[in-house]
Tab-separated table of C-alpha atoms in Angstrom:
chain	number	residue	atom	x	y	z
C	270	MET	CA	-39.126	0.534	51.717
C	271	ILE	CA	-35.299	0.936	51.833
C	272	GLU	CA	-33.864	0.671	48.335
C	273	ASN	CA	-30.163	1.355	48.801
C	274	TYR	CA	-27.555	2.840	51.115
C	275	LYS	CA	-24.132	4.427	51.261
C	276	ILE	CA	-21.713	5.359	54.060
C	277	GLU	CA	-19.926	8.687	53.861
C	278	ASN	CA	-18.267	10.890	56.509
C	279	ASN	CA	-19.405	8.671	59.396
C	280	THR	CA	-22.994	8.906	58.139
C	281	LEU	CA	-25.164	6.106	56.840
C	282	TYR	CA	-27.546	7.329	54.128
C	283	LEU	CA	-30.630	5.149	53.654
C	284	TYR	CA	-32.554	5.778	50.440
C	285	LEU	CA	-36.254	5.157	50.969
C	286	SER	CA	-39.056	4.727	48.487
C	287	TYR	CA	-41.189	7.802	47.987
C	288	ASP	CA	-44.574	6.188	48.657
C	289	TYR	CA	-43.700	4.799	52.078
C	290	GLU	CA	-42.068	7.909	53.441
C	291	PHE	CA	-44.906	10.197	52.511
C	292	SER	CA	-47.646	7.915	53.752
C	293	SER	CA	-46.531	6.812	57.177
C	294	GLU	CA	-43.610	6.749	59.598
C	295	PHE	CA	-45.063	3.758	61.392
C	296	GLY	CA	-42.498	1.059	62.091
C	297	ILE	CA	-39.511	3.056	60.813
C	298	PHE	CA	-37.249	2.028	63.713
C	299	GLU	CA	-38.014	-1.659	63.221
C	300	LYS	CA	-37.512	-1.465	59.454
C	301	VAL	CA	-34.222	0.423	59.698
C	302	SER	CA	-32.911	-1.963	62.360
C	303	GLU	CA	-33.899	-4.989	60.287
C	304	TYR	CA	-32.303	-3.543	57.149
C	305	ILE	CA	-29.029	-2.830	58.968
C	306	LYS	CA	-28.992	-6.390	60.268
C	307	ASP	CA	-29.890	-7.962	56.925
C	308	MET	CA	-27.317	-5.933	54.997
C	309	LYS	CA	-24.681	-6.620	57.680
C	310	ILE	CA	-23.836	-2.930	57.928
C	311	ASN	CA	-21.183	-2.281	60.584
C	312	LEU	CA	-22.179	0.897	62.412
C	313	LYS	CA	-19.973	2.746	64.851
C	314	LYS	CA	-21.125	4.449	68.023
C	315	GLY	CA	-22.579	7.865	67.379
C	316	MET	CA	-22.896	7.301	63.647
C	317	LYS	CA	-25.758	9.252	62.145
C	318	ILE	CA	-28.369	7.529	60.020
C	319	VAL	CA	-29.955	9.856	57.495
C	320	LEU	CA	-33.249	8.931	55.824
C	321	VAL	CA	-33.459	10.181	52.246
C	322	SER	CA	-36.287	10.074	49.709
C	323	GLY	CA	-36.117	11.721	46.304
C	324	GLY	CA	-33.077	13.756	47.368
C	325	ILE	CA	-34.860	15.118	50.451
C	326	ILE	CA	-33.587	14.364	53.955
C	327	LEU	CA	-36.646	13.258	55.879
C	328	GLY	CA	-35.122	12.449	59.232
C	329	THR	CA	-32.013	11.589	61.238
C	330	LEU	CA	-31.402	8.715	63.652
C	331	LEU	CA	-28.511	8.146	66.034
C	332	TYR	CA	-27.174	4.633	66.605
C	333	HIS	CA	-25.943	3.429	69.999
C	334	PRO	CA	-24.313	0.000	69.583
C	335	ASP	CA	-23.808	-0.442	73.325
C	336	LYS	CA	-27.584	-0.266	73.724
C	337	ASN	CA	-28.300	-1.587	70.225
C	338	ILE	CA	-30.925	1.100	69.740
C	339	LEU	CA	-31.848	3.857	67.358
C	340	GLU	CA	-33.071	7.121	68.806
C	341	ASN	CA	-33.378	10.872	68.360
C	342	LYS	CA	-35.445	11.131	65.216
C	343	TYR	CA	-35.753	14.614	63.777
C	344	ILE	CA	-38.072	15.061	60.831
C	345	THR	CA	-36.763	17.590	58.352
C	346	SER	CA	-37.270	18.470	54.724
C	347	THR	CA	-33.744	19.335	53.623
C	348	LEU	CA	-32.802	18.981	49.981
C	349	LEU	CA	-29.511	17.190	49.413
C	350	PRO	CA	-26.896	19.000	47.310
C	351	GLY	CA	-27.072	18.079	43.644
C	352	TYR	CA	-30.737	17.067	43.761
C	353	SER	CA	-33.652	18.774	42.162
C	354	ILE	CA	-37.271	18.377	43.164
C	355	VAL	CA	-39.189	16.469	40.514
C	356	ASN	CA	-42.800	15.621	39.979
C	357	ASN	CA	-43.407	12.434	41.905
C	358	THR	CA	-46.372	10.237	41.207
C	359	ASN	CA	-47.224	7.168	43.242
C	360	LYS	CA	-47.873	4.261	40.939
C	361	GLU	CA	-50.051	1.285	41.593
C	362	GLU	CA	-48.393	-2.041	41.157
C	363	PRO	CA	-47.424	-3.957	39.304
C	364	LYS	CA	-44.408	-3.960	39.730
C	365	GLU	CA	-41.603	-5.276	45.321
C	366	GLU	CA	-39.879	-4.361	46.388
C	367	ILE	CA	-37.771	-6.110	43.671
C	368	LYS	CA	-37.914	-6.264	46.000
C	369	GLU	CA	-38.951	-7.834	49.490
C	370	GLU	CA	-36.470	-6.622	51.132
C	371	ASN	CA	-33.970	-5.192	48.992
C	372	ILE	CA	-33.260	-8.706	48.260
C	373	THR	CA	-29.598	-8.078	48.313
C	374	ASN	CA	-28.072	-9.899	51.294
C	375	GLU	CA	-31.133	-11.613	52.674
C	376	VAL	CA	-33.289	-9.084	51.505
C	377	VAL	CA	-35.138	-6.111	50.202
C	378	VAL	CA	-35.551	-5.410	46.693
C	379	SER	CA	-37.158	-5.722	45.790
C	380	THR	CA	-37.879	-6.996	44.737
C	381	PRO	CA	-37.831	-5.181	41.496
C	382	VAL	CA	-40.595	-5.947	40.031
C	383	GLN	CA	-41.390	-5.000	42.471
C	384	GLU	CA	-41.601	-5.325	45.585
C	385	GLU	CA	-44.642	-4.123	46.251
C	386	GLN	CA	-44.621	-0.852	45.259
C	387	GLN	CA	-47.264	-0.280	47.513
C	388	ILE	CA	-45.840	-1.096	50.775
C	389	GLN	CA	-42.417	-0.100	50.755
C	390	ASN	CA	-41.489	-0.108	47.268
C	391	ASN	CA	-43.335	2.471	45.312
C	392	PRO	CA	-40.708	5.087	44.927
C	393	GLN	CA	-40.845	8.035	42.671
C	394	PRO	CA	-40.313	7.480	39.061
C	395	VAL	CA	-37.935	10.379	38.650
C	396	GLU	CA	-39.459	12.963	36.297
C	397	GLU	CA	-42.197	11.926	34.008
C	398	VAL	CA	-40.144	12.311	30.846
C	399	LYS	CA	-40.761	10.057	27.879
C	400	PRO	CA	-37.636	8.839	26.084
C	401	ILE	CA	-37.449	8.645	22.331
C	402	VAL	CA	-38.062	4.940	22.058
C	403	GLU	CA	-36.708	4.720	18.520
C	404	GLU	CA	-33.258	5.710	19.777
C	405	THR	CA	-33.185	3.004	22.443
C	406	THR	CA	-32.169	-0.328	21.003
C	407	LYS	CA	-31.919	-3.703	22.638
C	408	ASN	CA	-28.206	-2.949	23.199
C	409	GLU	CA	-28.606	0.523	24.703
C	410	ILE	CA	-30.550	1.474	27.798
C	411	THR	CA	-31.470	4.911	29.117
C	412	VAL	CA	-31.814	5.123	32.894
C	413	TYR	CA	-33.367	8.065	34.742
C	414	ARG	CA	-31.508	8.155	38.037
C	415	ARG	CA	-32.917	9.396	41.305
C	416	ASN	CA	-30.243	12.107	41.518
C	417	GLY	CA	-31.524	13.681	38.303
C	418	GLU	CA	-28.923	12.155	35.982
C	419	ILE	CA	-29.960	10.551	32.707
C	420	ILE	CA	-27.444	7.918	31.651
C	421	ASN	CA	-27.069	5.711	28.596
C	422	LEU	CA	-25.320	2.377	28.830
C	423	SER	CA	-25.201	-0.997	27.159
C	424	MET	CA	-27.865	-3.545	28.014
C	425	ASN	CA	-25.332	-5.875	29.600
C	426	ASP	CA	-23.815	-3.158	31.799
C	427	TYR	CA	-27.332	-2.158	32.806
C	428	LEU	CA	-28.220	-5.746	33.693
C	429	ILE	CA	-25.103	-6.171	35.826
C	430	GLY	CA	-26.231	-3.151	37.823
C	431	VAL	CA	-29.789	-4.465	38.071
C	432	VAL	CA	-28.982	-8.047	39.065
C	433	GLY	CA	-26.356	-6.754	41.491
C	434	SER	CA	-29.040	-4.616	43.128
C	435	GLU	CA	-31.971	-7.005	42.963
C	436	MET	CA	-30.375	-10.324	43.958
C	437	PRO	CA	-27.689	-11.359	46.445
C	438	ALA	CA	-24.460	-12.030	44.570
C	439	GLU	CA	-24.008	-15.099	46.767
C	440	PHE	CA	-26.865	-16.764	44.890
C	441	HIS	CA	-26.278	-19.775	42.651
C	442	LEU	CA	-25.156	-18.856	39.125
C	443	GLU	CA	-28.252	-20.433	37.545
C	444	ALA	CA	-30.525	-18.292	39.744
C	445	LEU	CA	-28.593	-15.171	38.724
C	446	LYS	CA	-28.975	-16.175	35.077
C	447	ALA	CA	-32.734	-16.468	35.579
C	448	GLY	CA	-32.697	-13.044	37.213
C	449	ALA	CA	-30.739	-11.550	34.318
C	450	ILE	CA	-33.188	-12.871	31.718
C	451	ALA	CA	-36.194	-11.677	33.730
C	452	ALA	CA	-34.598	-8.232	34.123
C	453	ARG	CA	-33.772	-7.986	30.409
C	454	THR	CA	-37.314	-9.017	29.514
C	455	TYR	CA	-38.814	-6.530	31.938
C	456	ALA	CA	-36.676	-3.668	30.602
C	457	LEU	CA	-37.471	-4.364	26.949
C	458	LYS	CA	-41.169	-4.755	27.706
C	459	LYS	CA	-41.143	-1.418	29.538
C	460	ILE	CA	-39.475	0.311	26.606
C	461	GLU	CA	-41.797	-1.412	24.140
C	462	GLU	CA	-44.747	0.074	26.023
C	463	GLY	CA	-43.237	3.574	25.871
C	464	GLY	CA	-42.181	3.683	29.524
C	465	ILE	CA	-38.944	4.796	31.137
C	466	LEU	CA	-36.470	2.918	33.338
C	467	THR	CA	-35.377	4.391	36.651
C	468	ASP	CA	-32.784	3.123	39.111
C	469	THR	CA	-35.395	2.371	41.788
C	470	VAL	CA	-37.862	-0.436	42.303
C	471	SER	CA	-40.542	1.659	40.627
C	472	THR	CA	-39.138	-0.173	37.610
C	473	GLN	CA	-35.964	-2.100	38.461
C	474	ALA	CA	-33.305	-1.145	40.964
C	475	TYR	CA	-29.940	-0.314	39.397
C	476	SER	CA	-26.533	0.420	40.942
C	477	ASP	CA	-23.460	1.658	39.116
C	478	ASN	CA	-20.007	0.191	39.719
C	479	ASN	CA	-19.153	2.693	42.450
C	480	GLU	CA	-22.312	1.768	44.342
C	481	LEU	CA	-21.654	-1.944	43.877
C	482	GLN	CA	-18.098	-1.386	45.149
C	483	GLN	CA	-19.489	0.199	48.301
C	484	LYS	CA	-21.929	-2.635	48.708
C	485	TRP	CA	-19.545	-5.539	48.136
C	486	GLY	CA	-16.300	-4.043	49.422
C	487	SER	CA	-13.349	-6.413	49.050
C	488	SER	CA	-15.589	-8.967	47.303
C	489	PHE	CA	-16.333	-6.583	44.430
C	490	ASP	CA	-14.212	-8.319	41.781
C	491	LYS	CA	-15.515	-11.760	42.708
C	492	TYR	CA	-19.183	-10.761	42.710
C	493	TYR	CA	-18.953	-8.438	39.711
C	494	ASN	CA	-17.388	-11.155	37.563
C	495	LYS	CA	-19.949	-13.690	38.735
C	496	ILE	CA	-22.889	-11.490	37.787
C	497	LYS	CA	-21.170	-10.463	34.555
C	498	GLN	CA	-20.903	-14.171	33.731
C	499	ALA	CA	-24.618	-14.692	34.427
C	500	VAL	CA	-25.483	-11.780	32.124
C	501	SER	CA	-23.083	-12.649	29.305
C	502	GLU	CA	-23.995	-16.357	29.264
C	503	THR	CA	-27.656	-15.406	28.769
C	504	ASP	CA	-26.964	-12.593	26.317
C	505	ASN	CA	-30.021	-11.543	24.272
C	506	LEU	CA	-32.284	-14.145	25.894
C	507	VAL	CA	-35.793	-13.061	26.888
C	508	ILE	CA	-39.057	-14.649	28.020
C	509	LYS	CA	-42.008	-14.666	25.638
C	510	TYR	CA	-45.599	-15.848	25.778
C	511	GLN	CA	-47.215	-16.612	22.447
C	512	GLY	CA	-44.489	-14.661	20.678
C	513	SER	CA	-44.640	-11.511	22.816
C	514	LEU	CA	-42.419	-10.274	25.622
C	515	ILE	CA	-43.917	-10.958	29.035
C	516	ASN	CA	-44.218	-8.661	32.022
C	517	ALA	CA	-41.483	-10.496	33.910
C	518	MET	CA	-42.505	-9.727	37.460
C	519	TYR	CA	-40.500	-11.079	40.372
C	520	PHE	CA	-40.259	-10.705	44.126
C	521	SER	CA	-38.211	-11.907	47.078
C	522	THR	CA	-39.821	-14.914	48.763
C	523	SER	CA	-43.116	-16.782	48.575
C	524	ASN	CA	-45.192	-18.433	51.280
C	525	GLY	CA	-44.882	-21.770	49.497
C	526	TYR	CA	-46.942	-20.693	46.492
C	527	THR	CA	-46.677	-17.735	44.158
C	528	GLU	CA	-49.761	-15.551	43.745
C	529	SER	CA	-51.807	-15.035	40.605
C	530	ALA	CA	-51.732	-11.598	39.009
C	531	LYS	CA	-55.502	-11.436	39.230
C	532	GLU	CA	-55.475	-11.607	43.039
C	533	VAL	CA	-52.975	-8.756	43.323
C	534	PHE	CA	-53.668	-6.498	40.363
C	535	GLY	CA	-57.256	-7.377	39.522
C	536	TYR	CA	-56.711	-8.744	36.040
C	537	ASP	CA	-55.716	-12.167	34.776
C	538	ILE	CA	-52.403	-12.819	33.022
C	539	PRO	CA	-52.083	-16.353	31.627
C	540	TYR	CA	-48.392	-16.785	32.451
C	541	LEU	CA	-48.643	-15.212	35.947
C	542	GLN	CA	-50.673	-17.859	37.746
C	543	SER	CA	-50.148	-19.338	41.211
C	544	VAL	CA	-47.546	-22.120	41.203
C	545	GLU	CA	-46.059	-24.246	43.970
C	546	SER	CA	-42.777	-22.973	45.428
C	547	SER	CA	-42.347	-24.968	48.626
C	548	VAL	CA	-38.562	-24.532	48.486
C	549	ASP	CA	-39.119	-20.998	49.828
C	550	LEU	CA	-39.997	-22.518	53.199
C	551	GLU	CA	-36.316	-23.449	53.490
C	552	THR	CA	-35.075	-19.873	53.009
C	553	THR	CA	-34.023	-17.295	55.584
C	554	PRO	CA	-36.552	-14.549	54.673
C	555	TYR	CA	-39.561	-16.887	54.701
C	556	LEU	CA	-40.862	-16.373	58.255
C	557	ARG	CA	-40.884	-13.247	60.404
C	558	THR	CA	-42.650	-12.419	63.663
C	559	ILE	CA	-42.772	-8.822	64.818
C	560	GLU	CA	-44.512	-6.866	67.560
C	561	LYS	CA	-46.268	-3.543	67.175
C	562	SER	CA	-48.008	-1.286	69.646
C	563	GLU	CA	-51.764	-1.830	69.705
C	564	LEU	CA	-52.245	1.935	70.099
C	565	ASP	CA	-50.195	2.670	66.979
C	566	ILE	CA	-52.256	0.228	64.941
C	567	LEU	CA	-55.512	1.689	66.250
C	568	ASN	CA	-54.380	5.165	65.211
C	569	ILE	CA	-53.339	4.006	61.746
C	570	LEU	CA	-56.498	2.035	61.066
C	571	GLY	CA	-58.907	4.430	62.766
C	572	VAL	CA	-60.634	1.674	64.740
C	573	THR	CA	-61.472	1.555	68.442
C	574	ASN	CA	-60.138	-1.897	69.384
C	575	LEU	CA	-58.339	-4.965	68.088
C	576	ASN	CA	-60.382	-7.435	70.097
C	577	ASN	CA	-62.260	-8.666	67.074
C	578	ILE	CA	-59.898	-9.648	64.265
C	579	GLU	CA	-61.316	-12.097	61.755
C	580	VAL	CA	-59.789	-13.270	58.496
C	581	LEU	CA	-62.817	-13.445	56.209
C	582	SER	CA	-61.134	-15.124	53.239
C	583	ARG	CA	-57.808	-16.161	51.828
C	584	THR	CA	-56.675	-16.578	48.243
C	585	SER	CA	-55.941	-20.005	46.806
C	586	SER	CA	-52.277	-19.481	47.722
C	587	GLY	CA	-53.115	-18.864	51.394
C	588	ARG	CA	-52.685	-15.101	51.451
C	589	VAL	CA	-55.225	-12.901	53.221
C	590	LYS	CA	-57.878	-11.684	50.795
C	591	GLU	CA	-60.190	-9.912	53.254
C	592	ILE	CA	-59.886	-9.297	56.976
C	593	LYS	CA	-62.286	-7.664	59.445
C	594	ILE	CA	-60.908	-5.568	62.286
C	595	ASP	CA	-63.425	-4.047	64.669
C	596	ASN	CA	-66.122	-2.805	62.294
C	597	LYS	CA	-63.944	-2.314	59.214
C	598	ILE	CA	-63.107	-4.688	56.377
C	599	TYR	CA	-59.751	-4.464	54.608
C	600	THR	CA	-58.205	-6.376	51.756
C	601	GLY	CA	-54.977	-8.155	52.630
C	602	ILE	CA	-53.115	-5.794	50.320
C	603	GLU	CA	-54.596	-2.716	52.004
C	604	LEU	CA	-53.629	-3.917	55.464
C	605	ARG	CA	-50.166	-4.891	54.310
C	606	ASN	CA	-49.644	-1.385	52.944
C	607	LEU	CA	-51.049	0.340	56.021
C	608	LEU	CA	-48.978	-1.652	58.501
C	609	GLY	CA	-45.865	-2.083	56.358
C	610	LEU	CA	-46.001	-5.896	56.433
C	611	ARG	CA	-43.699	-8.105	54.419
C	612	SER	CA	-46.489	-10.041	52.714
C	613	THR	CA	-50.233	-10.615	52.680
C	614	ASP	CA	-49.884	-14.046	54.292
C	615	PHE	CA	-50.063	-12.977	57.924
C	616	ASP	CA	-51.634	-13.718	61.296
C	617	ILE	CA	-52.315	-11.121	63.993
C	618	SER	CA	-52.870	-11.678	67.699
C	619	VAL	CA	-53.152	-9.073	70.462
C	620	ASN	CA	-52.178	-9.407	74.115
C	621	ASN	CA	-51.638	-6.748	76.789
C	622	GLY	CA	-51.478	-3.845	74.363
C	623	THR	CA	-49.096	-5.515	71.930
C	624	ALA	CA	-49.939	-6.944	68.526
C	625	THR	CA	-47.881	-9.931	67.409
C	626	ILE	CA	-47.808	-10.306	63.631
C	627	THR	CA	-46.347	-13.313	61.829
C	628	THR	CA	-45.740	-13.048	58.093
C	629	ARG	CA	-44.794	-15.735	55.610
C	630	GLY	CA	-42.875	-14.730	52.503
C	631	TYR	CA	-41.840	-11.297	51.302
C	632	GLY	CA	-43.332	-9.328	48.425
C	633	HIS	CA	-46.426	-9.299	46.267
C	634	GLY	CA	-45.857	-12.922	45.335
C	635	VAL	CA	-46.428	-12.589	41.577
C	636	GLY	CA	-43.992	-14.146	39.106
C	637	MET	CA	-40.576	-15.501	40.026
C	638	SER	CA	-39.559	-15.958	43.638
C	639	GLN	CA	-35.914	-14.921	43.813
C	640	TYR	CA	-35.083	-16.985	46.880
C	641	GLY	CA	-37.124	-19.828	45.441
C	642	ALA	CA	-35.081	-19.610	42.234
C	643	ASN	CA	-31.892	-19.868	44.257
C	644	LYS	CA	-33.143	-22.941	46.115
C	645	LEU	CA	-34.190	-24.608	42.870
C	646	ALA	CA	-30.754	-23.881	41.399
C	647	GLN	CA	-29.105	-25.436	44.443
C	648	LYS	CA	-31.201	-28.531	43.830
C	649	GLY	CA	-29.893	-28.864	40.279
C	650	TYR	CA	-32.389	-26.914	38.151
C	651	ASN	CA	-30.998	-24.661	35.425
C	652	TYR	CA	-32.191	-21.184	34.525
C	653	LYS	CA	-34.577	-22.459	31.854
C	654	ASP	CA	-36.208	-24.859	34.312
C	655	ILE	CA	-36.585	-22.053	36.847
C	656	LEU	CA	-38.110	-19.516	34.464
C	657	LYS	CA	-40.532	-21.998	32.912
C	658	HIS	CA	-41.668	-23.065	36.375
C	659	TYR	CA	-42.562	-19.554	37.500
C	660	TYR	CA	-43.790	-18.170	34.154
C	661	ILE	CA	-46.316	-20.688	32.858
C	662	ASN	CA	-46.285	-21.815	29.202
C	663	THR	CA	-43.565	-19.371	28.220
C	664	GLU	CA	-40.498	-19.846	26.055
C	665	ILE	CA	-36.918	-18.652	26.442
C	666	THR	CA	-35.782	-17.213	23.137
C	667	SER	CA	-33.520	-14.610	21.601
C	668	VAL	CA	-34.670	-11.013	21.326
């Protein structure tokens, strides 16, 4: 849902994905509070929090650290200076939220490929403009930025900005290398198919050096050089299946198993099958329990009560496939999108007007688990081991 942020003039700007903001405001306080905590943002009393999507200010929150609360939300539709309104189209995945959480710092992103575009990560692809593919080589990338800019930069500079946005810089070097190769593969595959690259998780999140400086502060040099090393030491390497570039999807954290592409997107991809990833159970983002008002859920779902909740089926990886609530049947993906849940592996219980929801993992679950990759790296696996584990029967080769 939240892709990036910046602090300017005692104001925290939170950049939200287009799809979430224009579908529902449900849970916004919880999501903003969680993001601030995860990103370790130090807010001062009275600081304004401005919610932005596609250059439009959607609302303002005030933070009160003495009470640790957010309040005073005013919905607006103000266009930020320097932005132009573009044609926004909500895309179906694939792609989270690189996402899950902008995975940066215990995250979100993302998730990049993408953290579920549908729940919180389906931002606008800035203008539907097709680049001239012939002029984009493997060493030059065109990025359509959310502020309307169109920039050209080298592949390696692009990848530093992507990996710096999509993965915590604290991650093990081998995990960052795996992330760099997946990001390079994803970008080249996108271009090969005639698509465009944005700086949001509608494709892959990207931050320029100024944005990374804001994000990392005094650790900028350390983290920049670390990610630069991961990119340069895997220069020109991509992932292929039977000689062709793969759709290198990735996400934040699994529930112990990745999910097959068929369960999420409806079609089978040989190299995107469910694989074991039990190391994710050791990670910080794995388990979350939240509470939501029963009345809010009833209004969102259009049902009369939550007394009869029955999980009808789960996928082979343990994620909810179909669930019945009152007299309606939802897919796990539909309910995740409607309620803004972190994953489709969830349990719901209701007591005294409050719904308690426990989720396991973060993101659509297809492809490489970013936190899983980090755990595997910590256990001694190199980037090749990691990529071949998550992308079945693939090879790591030069472009």
